[in-house]
Amino acid sequence: MTKAWLELDQFAPYLEQDFIAGPEPTAPVLTLIEAEPLRNHGVATRAPFALLFRSNHTPMLEQGQYRLTHAVAGTHDIFLVPVGRNDGGILYEAIFN
């Protein structure tokens, strides 16, 4: 049975693994660096969580929905927001409420 929505346990096993952001051969590669639960204020249908990805791809991806593919986790359409930069590249966050 397929889950109706995404949950943290679908991503947590894939920390430090790569997700491809698109079907093109030159599609950006994003590495999942954090998968954390968020505080539930009692109104969420699912347990809220956040994903943080890092990429050294240039140019920076704009805020928007991307089709991310992982060999085991599958393909998911995820809304990404660029939230910063560190020595490893640009950081992108996805929040699930």
XYZ file of C-alpha atoms in Angstrom:
97
model
C 0.000 0.000 0.000
C 1.354 3.438 -0.942
C 1.271 6.175 1.685
C -1.023 9.089 0.863
C 1.652 11.588 1.940
C 5.372 11.654 2.618
C 6.747 10.864 6.075
C 10.094 11.214 7.793
C 10.777 7.466 7.792
C 10.790 7.510 3.984
C 13.903 9.732 4.019
C 15.793 9.204 7.301
C 17.602 6.038 6.096
C 19.126 7.970 3.185
C 21.220 10.580 5.015
C 24.407 11.485 3.134
C 22.962 9.956 -0.032
C 22.278 11.686 -3.335
C 18.961 12.645 -4.900
C 18.795 13.772 -8.537
C 16.679 16.905 -9.165
C 15.283 16.239 -12.622
C 15.455 13.904 -15.572
C 18.193 15.685 -17.550
C 21.681 14.116 -17.653
C 23.056 17.338 -16.160
C 20.377 17.560 -13.425
C 21.596 18.885 -10.080
C 22.592 16.363 -7.426
C 21.398 17.135 -3.903
C 22.746 15.286 -0.876
C 20.344 14.734 2.014
C 22.220 16.001 5.084
C 19.410 16.253 7.679
C 16.040 14.584 8.212
C 14.506 15.837 11.457
C 11.101 15.739 13.129
C 9.425 19.067 13.855
C 7.233 19.973 16.790
C 3.629 18.945 16.282
C 1.189 21.557 17.525
C -1.636 19.040 17.555
C -3.273 20.045 14.274
C -1.133 18.141 11.784
C -2.495 15.035 10.047
C 1.014 13.571 9.964
C 4.080 14.103 12.116
C 5.749 17.234 10.677
C 9.384 17.039 9.592
C 12.124 18.894 7.727
C 14.683 17.779 5.168
C 17.896 19.638 4.450
C 19.826 19.046 1.250
C 23.211 20.358 0.100
C 24.367 20.846 -3.487
C 27.412 22.388 -5.136
C 25.487 22.756 -8.398
C 25.541 26.186 -10.007
C 23.543 28.166 -10.663
C 21.560 27.967 -7.445
C 18.137 26.346 -7.818
C 15.253 28.749 -7.411
C 12.599 28.159 -4.784
C 10.080 25.750 -6.244
C 8.922 22.213 -6.746
C 11.449 19.658 -7.994
C 11.145 15.991 -8.863
C 13.787 14.308 -6.696
C 14.832 10.753 -7.481
C 16.766 8.324 -5.308
C 17.614 4.765 -6.374
C 15.852 3.211 -3.350
C 13.615 5.967 -1.909
C 11.980 6.500 -5.305
C 10.769 9.684 -6.956
C 8.962 12.465 -5.095
C 7.889 15.984 -6.032
C 9.264 18.208 -3.262
C 9.103 21.977 -2.757
C 12.623 23.238 -2.019
C 13.701 26.587 -0.614
C 17.324 27.761 -0.729
C 18.166 28.650 2.889
C 21.895 29.273 3.005
C 25.371 28.251 2.020
C 28.245 26.447 3.733
C 31.645 25.095 2.687
C 29.916 22.138 1.004
C 27.599 24.216 -1.182
C 24.098 25.641 -1.210
C 21.533 24.418 1.329
C 17.922 23.664 0.414
C 15.123 22.951 2.887
C 11.813 21.157 2.545
C 9.205 21.387 5.322
C 6.345 18.912 5.633
C 3.448 19.871 7.922
